[in-house]
Coordinates of C-alpha atoms in Angstrom, one line a residue:
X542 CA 95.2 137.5 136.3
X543 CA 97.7 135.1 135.2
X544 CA 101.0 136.2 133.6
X545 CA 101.4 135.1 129.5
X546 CA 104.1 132.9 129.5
X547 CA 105.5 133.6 125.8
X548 CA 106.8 130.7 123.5
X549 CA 111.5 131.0 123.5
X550 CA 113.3 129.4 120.9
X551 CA 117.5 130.4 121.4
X552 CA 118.6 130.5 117.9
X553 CA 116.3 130.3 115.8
X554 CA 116.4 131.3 112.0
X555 CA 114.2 134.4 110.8
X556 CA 114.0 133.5 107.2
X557 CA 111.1 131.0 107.7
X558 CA 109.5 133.9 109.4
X559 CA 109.9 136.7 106.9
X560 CA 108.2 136.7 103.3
X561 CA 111.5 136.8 101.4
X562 CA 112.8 134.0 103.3
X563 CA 116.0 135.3 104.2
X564 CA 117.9 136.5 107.4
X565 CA 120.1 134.7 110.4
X566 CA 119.9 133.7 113.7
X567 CA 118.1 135.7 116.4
X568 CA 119.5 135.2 119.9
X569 CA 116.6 134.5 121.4
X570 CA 112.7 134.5 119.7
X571 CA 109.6 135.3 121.7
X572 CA 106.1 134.2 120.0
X573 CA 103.8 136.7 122.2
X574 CA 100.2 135.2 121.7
X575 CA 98.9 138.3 123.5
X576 CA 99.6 142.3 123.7
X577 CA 100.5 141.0 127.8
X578 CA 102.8 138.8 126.2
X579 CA 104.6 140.9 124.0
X580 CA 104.7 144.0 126.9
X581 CA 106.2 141.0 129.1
X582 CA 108.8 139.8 126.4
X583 CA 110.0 143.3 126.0
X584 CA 110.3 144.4 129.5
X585 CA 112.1 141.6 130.0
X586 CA 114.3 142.0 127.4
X587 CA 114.8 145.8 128.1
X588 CA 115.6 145.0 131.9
X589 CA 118.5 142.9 130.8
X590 CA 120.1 145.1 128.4
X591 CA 119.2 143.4 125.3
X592 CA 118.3 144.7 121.5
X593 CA 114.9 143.8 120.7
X594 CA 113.5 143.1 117.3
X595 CA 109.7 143.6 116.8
X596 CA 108.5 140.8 114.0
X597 CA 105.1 140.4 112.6
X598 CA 104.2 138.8 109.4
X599 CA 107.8 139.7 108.5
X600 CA 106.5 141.5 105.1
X601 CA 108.6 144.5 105.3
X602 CA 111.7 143.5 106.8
X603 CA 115.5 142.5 105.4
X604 CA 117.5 140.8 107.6
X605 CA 121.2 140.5 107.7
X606 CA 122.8 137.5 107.0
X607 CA 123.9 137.4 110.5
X608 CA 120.7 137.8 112.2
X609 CA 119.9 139.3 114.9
X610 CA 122.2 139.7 118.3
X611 CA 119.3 140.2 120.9
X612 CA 115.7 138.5 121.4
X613 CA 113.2 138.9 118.4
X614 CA 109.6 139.5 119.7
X615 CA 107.6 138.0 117.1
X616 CA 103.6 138.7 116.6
X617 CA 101.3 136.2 117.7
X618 CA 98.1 137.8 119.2
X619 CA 95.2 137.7 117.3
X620 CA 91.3 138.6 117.4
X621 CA 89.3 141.5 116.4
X622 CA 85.5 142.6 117.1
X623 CA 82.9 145.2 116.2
X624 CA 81.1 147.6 117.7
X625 CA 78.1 149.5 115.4
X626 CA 78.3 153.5 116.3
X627 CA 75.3 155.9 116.7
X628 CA 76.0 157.1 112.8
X629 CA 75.7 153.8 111.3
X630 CA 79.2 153.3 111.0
X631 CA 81.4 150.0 112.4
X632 CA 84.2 150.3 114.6
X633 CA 86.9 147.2 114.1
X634 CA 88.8 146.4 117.5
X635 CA 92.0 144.7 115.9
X636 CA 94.5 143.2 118.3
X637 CA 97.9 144.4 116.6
X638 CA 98.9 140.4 115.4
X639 CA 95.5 139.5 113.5
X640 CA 97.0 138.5 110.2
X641 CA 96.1 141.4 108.3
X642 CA 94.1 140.0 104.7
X643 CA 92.4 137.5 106.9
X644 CA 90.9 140.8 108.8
X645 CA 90.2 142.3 105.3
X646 CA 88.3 138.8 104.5
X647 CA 86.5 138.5 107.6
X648 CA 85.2 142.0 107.5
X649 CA 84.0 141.6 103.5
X650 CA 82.6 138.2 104.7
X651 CA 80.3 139.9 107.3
X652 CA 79.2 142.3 105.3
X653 CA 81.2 145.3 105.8
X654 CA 83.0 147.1 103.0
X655 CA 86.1 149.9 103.7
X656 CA 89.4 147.5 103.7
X657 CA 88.7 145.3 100.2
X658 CA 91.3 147.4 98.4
X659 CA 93.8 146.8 100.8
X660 CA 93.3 143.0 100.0
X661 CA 95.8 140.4 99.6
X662 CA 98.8 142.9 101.5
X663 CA 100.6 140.2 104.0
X664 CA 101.9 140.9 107.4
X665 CA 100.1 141.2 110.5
X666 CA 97.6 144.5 111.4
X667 CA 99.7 146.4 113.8
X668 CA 102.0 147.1 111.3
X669 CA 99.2 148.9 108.9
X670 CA 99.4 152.0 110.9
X671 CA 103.2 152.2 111.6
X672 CA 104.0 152.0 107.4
X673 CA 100.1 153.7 106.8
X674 CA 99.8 151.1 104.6
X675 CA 97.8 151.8 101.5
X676 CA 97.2 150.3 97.9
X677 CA 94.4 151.0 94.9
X678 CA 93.6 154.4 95.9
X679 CA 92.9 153.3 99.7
X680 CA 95.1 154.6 102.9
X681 CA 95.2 153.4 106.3
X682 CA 95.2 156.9 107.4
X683 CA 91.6 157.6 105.5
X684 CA 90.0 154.3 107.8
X685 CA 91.9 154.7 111.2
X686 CA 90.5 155.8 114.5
X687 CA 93.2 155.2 116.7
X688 CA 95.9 152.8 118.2
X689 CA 97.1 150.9 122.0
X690 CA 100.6 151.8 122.5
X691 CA 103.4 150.6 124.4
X692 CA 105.7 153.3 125.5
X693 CA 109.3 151.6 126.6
X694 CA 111.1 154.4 128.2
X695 CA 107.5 154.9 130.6
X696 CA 106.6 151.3 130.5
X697 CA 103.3 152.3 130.8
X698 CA 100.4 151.4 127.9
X699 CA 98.9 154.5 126.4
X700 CA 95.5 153.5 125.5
X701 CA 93.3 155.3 122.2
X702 CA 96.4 157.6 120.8
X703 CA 94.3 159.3 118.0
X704 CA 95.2 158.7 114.3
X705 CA 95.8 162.4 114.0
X706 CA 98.8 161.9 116.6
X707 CA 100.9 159.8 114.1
X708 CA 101.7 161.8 111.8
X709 CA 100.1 159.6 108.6
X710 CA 102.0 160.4 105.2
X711 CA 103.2 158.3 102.5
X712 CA 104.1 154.9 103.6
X713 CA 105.3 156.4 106.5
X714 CA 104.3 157.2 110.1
X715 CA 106.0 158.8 113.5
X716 CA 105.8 155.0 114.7
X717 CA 107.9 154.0 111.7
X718 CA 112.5 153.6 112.5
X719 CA 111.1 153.8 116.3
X720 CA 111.2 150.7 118.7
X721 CA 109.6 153.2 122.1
X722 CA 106.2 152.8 120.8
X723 CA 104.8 149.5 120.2
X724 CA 101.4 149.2 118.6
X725 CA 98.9 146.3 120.4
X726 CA 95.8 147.1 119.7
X727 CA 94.4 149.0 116.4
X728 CA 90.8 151.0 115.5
X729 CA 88.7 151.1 112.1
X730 CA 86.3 153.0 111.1
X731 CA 84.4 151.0 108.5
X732 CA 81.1 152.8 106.6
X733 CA 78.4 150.1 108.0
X734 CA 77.6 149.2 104.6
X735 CA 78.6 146.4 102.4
X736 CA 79.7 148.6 99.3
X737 CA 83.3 149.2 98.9
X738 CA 85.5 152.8 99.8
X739 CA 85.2 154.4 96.1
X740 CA 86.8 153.2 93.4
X741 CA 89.8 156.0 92.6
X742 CA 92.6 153.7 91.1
X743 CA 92.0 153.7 87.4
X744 CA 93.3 149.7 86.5
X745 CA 90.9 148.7 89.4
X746 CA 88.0 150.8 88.2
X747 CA 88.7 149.3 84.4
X748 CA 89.0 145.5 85.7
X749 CA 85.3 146.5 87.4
X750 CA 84.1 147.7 84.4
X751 CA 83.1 151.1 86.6
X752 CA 83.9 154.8 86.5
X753 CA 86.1 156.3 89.1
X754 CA 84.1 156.8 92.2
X755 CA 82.2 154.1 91.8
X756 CA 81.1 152.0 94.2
X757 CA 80.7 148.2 94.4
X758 CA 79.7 145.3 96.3
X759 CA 82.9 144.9 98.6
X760 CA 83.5 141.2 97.9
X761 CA 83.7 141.9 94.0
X762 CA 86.1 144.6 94.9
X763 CA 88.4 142.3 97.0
X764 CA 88.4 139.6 94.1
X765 CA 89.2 142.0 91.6
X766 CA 92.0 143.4 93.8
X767 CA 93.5 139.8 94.2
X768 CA 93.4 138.8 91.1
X769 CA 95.2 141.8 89.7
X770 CA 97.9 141.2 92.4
X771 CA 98.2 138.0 91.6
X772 CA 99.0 139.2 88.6
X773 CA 101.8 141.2 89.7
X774 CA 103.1 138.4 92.0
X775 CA 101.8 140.3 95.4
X776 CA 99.7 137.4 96.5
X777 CA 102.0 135.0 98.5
X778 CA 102.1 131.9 97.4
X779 CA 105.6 129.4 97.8
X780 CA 105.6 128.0 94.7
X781 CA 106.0 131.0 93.4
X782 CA 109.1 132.9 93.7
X783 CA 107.7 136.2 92.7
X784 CA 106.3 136.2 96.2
X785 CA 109.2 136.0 97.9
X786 CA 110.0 139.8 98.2
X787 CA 108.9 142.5 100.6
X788 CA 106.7 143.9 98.1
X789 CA 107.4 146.9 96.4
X790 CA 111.0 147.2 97.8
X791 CA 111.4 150.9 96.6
X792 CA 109.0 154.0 97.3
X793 CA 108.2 156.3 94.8
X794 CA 110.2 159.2 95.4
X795 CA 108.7 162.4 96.6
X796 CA 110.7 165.6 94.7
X797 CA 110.6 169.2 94.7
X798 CA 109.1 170.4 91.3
X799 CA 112.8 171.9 90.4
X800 CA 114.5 168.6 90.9
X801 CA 111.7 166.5 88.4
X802 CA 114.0 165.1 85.8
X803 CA 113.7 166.7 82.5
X804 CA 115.2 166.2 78.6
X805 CA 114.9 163.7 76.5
X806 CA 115.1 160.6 78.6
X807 CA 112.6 162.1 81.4
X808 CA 110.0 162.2 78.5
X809 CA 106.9 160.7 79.4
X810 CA 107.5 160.2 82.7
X811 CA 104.4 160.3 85.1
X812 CA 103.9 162.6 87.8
X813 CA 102.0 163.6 90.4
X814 CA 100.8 166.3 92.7
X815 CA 102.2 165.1 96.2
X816 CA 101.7 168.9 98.5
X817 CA 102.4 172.2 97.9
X818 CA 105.7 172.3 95.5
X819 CA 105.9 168.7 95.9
X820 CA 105.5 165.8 92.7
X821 CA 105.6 162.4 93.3
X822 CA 107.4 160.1 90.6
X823 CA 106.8 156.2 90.0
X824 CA 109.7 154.5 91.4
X825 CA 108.7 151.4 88.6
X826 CA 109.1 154.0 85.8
X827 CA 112.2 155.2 87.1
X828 CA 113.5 151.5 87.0
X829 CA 112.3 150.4 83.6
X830 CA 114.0 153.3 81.6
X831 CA 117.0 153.1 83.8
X832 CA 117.5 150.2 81.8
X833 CA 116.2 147.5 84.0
X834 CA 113.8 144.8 82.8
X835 CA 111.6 142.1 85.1
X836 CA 113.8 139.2 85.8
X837 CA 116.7 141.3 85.8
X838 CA 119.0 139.0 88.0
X839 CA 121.2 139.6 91.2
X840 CA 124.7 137.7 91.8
X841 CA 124.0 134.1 90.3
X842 CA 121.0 134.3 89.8
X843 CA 120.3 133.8 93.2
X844 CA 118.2 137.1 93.6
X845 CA 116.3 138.6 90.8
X846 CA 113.7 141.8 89.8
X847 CA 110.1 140.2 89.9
X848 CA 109.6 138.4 85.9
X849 CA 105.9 140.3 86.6
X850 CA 106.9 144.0 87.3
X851 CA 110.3 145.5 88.4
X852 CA 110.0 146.8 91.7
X853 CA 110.1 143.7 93.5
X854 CA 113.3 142.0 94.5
X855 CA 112.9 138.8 94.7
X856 CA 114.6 135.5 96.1
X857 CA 114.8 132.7 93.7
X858 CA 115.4 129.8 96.7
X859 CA 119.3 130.2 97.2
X860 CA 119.4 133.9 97.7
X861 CA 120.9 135.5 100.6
X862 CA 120.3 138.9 102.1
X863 CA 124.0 140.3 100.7
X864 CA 122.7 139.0 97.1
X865 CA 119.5 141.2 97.3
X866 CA 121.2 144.1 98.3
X867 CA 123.9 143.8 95.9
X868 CA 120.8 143.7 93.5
X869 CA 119.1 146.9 95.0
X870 CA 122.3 148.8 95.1
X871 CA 122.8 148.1 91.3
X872 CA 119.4 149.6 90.7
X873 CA 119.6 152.2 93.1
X874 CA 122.9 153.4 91.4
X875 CA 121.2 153.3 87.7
X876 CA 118.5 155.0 88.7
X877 CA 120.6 157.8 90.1
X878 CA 123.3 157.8 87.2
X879 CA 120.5 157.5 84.5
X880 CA 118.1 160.7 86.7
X881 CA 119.7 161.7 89.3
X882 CA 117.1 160.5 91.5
X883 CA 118.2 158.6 94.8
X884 CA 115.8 156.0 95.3
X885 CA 115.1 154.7 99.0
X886 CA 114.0 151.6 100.4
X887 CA 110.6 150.6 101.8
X888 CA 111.1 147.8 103.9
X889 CA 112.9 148.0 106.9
X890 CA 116.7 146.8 107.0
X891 CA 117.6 145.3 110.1
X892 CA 121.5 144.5 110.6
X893 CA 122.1 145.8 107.2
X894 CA 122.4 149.0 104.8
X895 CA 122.5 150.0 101.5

């Protein structure tokens, strides 16, 4: 078989390449157009010492202002297929850089419902499992079968690691701060119908016009679901600068019940059961009554809270990554001063801290 020969560009800027349109220089980027590819790029980046960045559809990354010292291995295989099982049920074959809402499209297009409420989320599939991606009452974790891995420090490929291996939790994963294990290849299991997953997320179920549990035809789901992102600026779109964010940039944050704040300020504040002695808190409530309002600007305006809900930060078209952390630091801070709850970042920083 012929060896991939990935695409190099020395020097080129990451900002056009991530969905806030910010970060520096890479060294050196690799566009892998195959899972051979991207094992190629990395071995050889690994056998000469270099850092290596893993990019996909750059939806969940800040990058410094500096960029990136060693090669970037960017995302570019695509493809998926299906296999029916003996149950009735499909089984999507995804390679790991299928862009991930054109999979969730495909899938409702042929006739298969499971992903619609995960519509509209950019970024590329691979990186569904590693962040166990989830949105309107749908996880990756409740649809995944299993995942092709790349192990570095072996340099072998560890084919089928089961879903149960990963360690799925809230927007999290064992995959996720690690560069050893490289997702190429992901599994679905999808119902075999063309009804939707049930329809747990109360806004959803009311812009239906269903009770929770319901289910629907899967392509009214995945309208329903874009539209009310589009609503919330989660749809990317250029001309629109509430899309240029990383999505949600903080998690909600996961507290003992003794540490839930409480008086007068904490009144009303949602909550809910996340494990044994565990609540989970909304990170946009938190935000709001710290004081913080959509639009909320960064330095000069260059950097700004979403104008359509608050836990986006967002570049307005001059921003720079120092800007947007200046901005989440400043929330982070009132949020802490105001509850004493430490927000944390979703995306992943890369070159940079708060």
């Amino acid at each position: 078989m012929q060896t991939p020969t990935p695409i190099v560009q020395a020097g080129a800027r990451l900002a056009p390449h991530t969905t806030l349109r910010l970060g520096g220089p890479a060294r050196r980027l690799v566009e892998a157009d195959s899972a051979d590819a991207v094992i190629e790029a990395v071995r050889a980046a690994d056998a000469a010492g270099e850092s290596v960045l893993l990019l996909g559809g750059g939806s969940n990354v800040v990058v410094a202002d500096e960029g990136v010292p060693g090669t970037v291995v960017r995302f570019a295989s695509s493809g998926f297929r299906t296999q029916r099982r003996a149950d009735g049920s499909v089984l999507l074959i995804v390679e790991a850089g299928e862009d991930w809402d054109r999979l969730v499209a495909a899938t409702v297009a042929d006739g298969l419902g499971g992903l619609e409420c995960l519509s509209g989320i950019p970024g590329r599939t691979g990186a569904t499992p590693v962040q166990n991606v989830g949105a309107y009452g749908v996880e990756i974790a409740e649809l995944l079968v299993d995942v092709d891995l790349y192990d570095r420090r072996a340099g072998t490929v560890r084919c089928h690691v089961p879903a149960a291996e990963l360690g799925l939790g809230y927007r999290t994963s064992t995959l996720k701060g690690r560069d050893d294990a490289i997702v190429l290849r992901v599994r679905f299991a999808l119902p075999g119908d063309g009804d939707s997953a049930p329809i747990r997320y109360p806004e959803l179920a009311r812009a239906l016009g269903v009770d929770p549990g319901a289910r629907v035809p899967a392509p009214a789901a995945r309208e329903a679901v874009l539209g009310l992102r589009r609503g919330k600026g989660m749809v990317l779109d250029a001309a629109d600068h509430d899309t240029w964010s990383a999505g949600s940039f903080f998690t909600n944050p996961v507290l003992p019940e003794a540490d839930v704040p409480t008086g007068p300020e904490a009144d009303g504040l949602p909550r809910w059961p996340a494990g044994p002695g565990l609540v989970k808190l909304p990170a946009a409530w938190l935000i709001e009554h710290a004081g913080f309002r959509r639009g909320h600007p960064g330095p000069g305006g260059r950097v700004a809270l979403s104008t359509k809900h608050v836990l986006a930060l967002t570049n307005r078209g001059a921003g720079a990554t120092s800007d947007l952390l200046e901005l989440a630091r400043e929330v982070r801070a009132g949020v802490q001063e105001r509850f004493g709850v430490t927000l944390r970042p979703e995306p992943v920083l890369v070159g940079c801290r708060l």
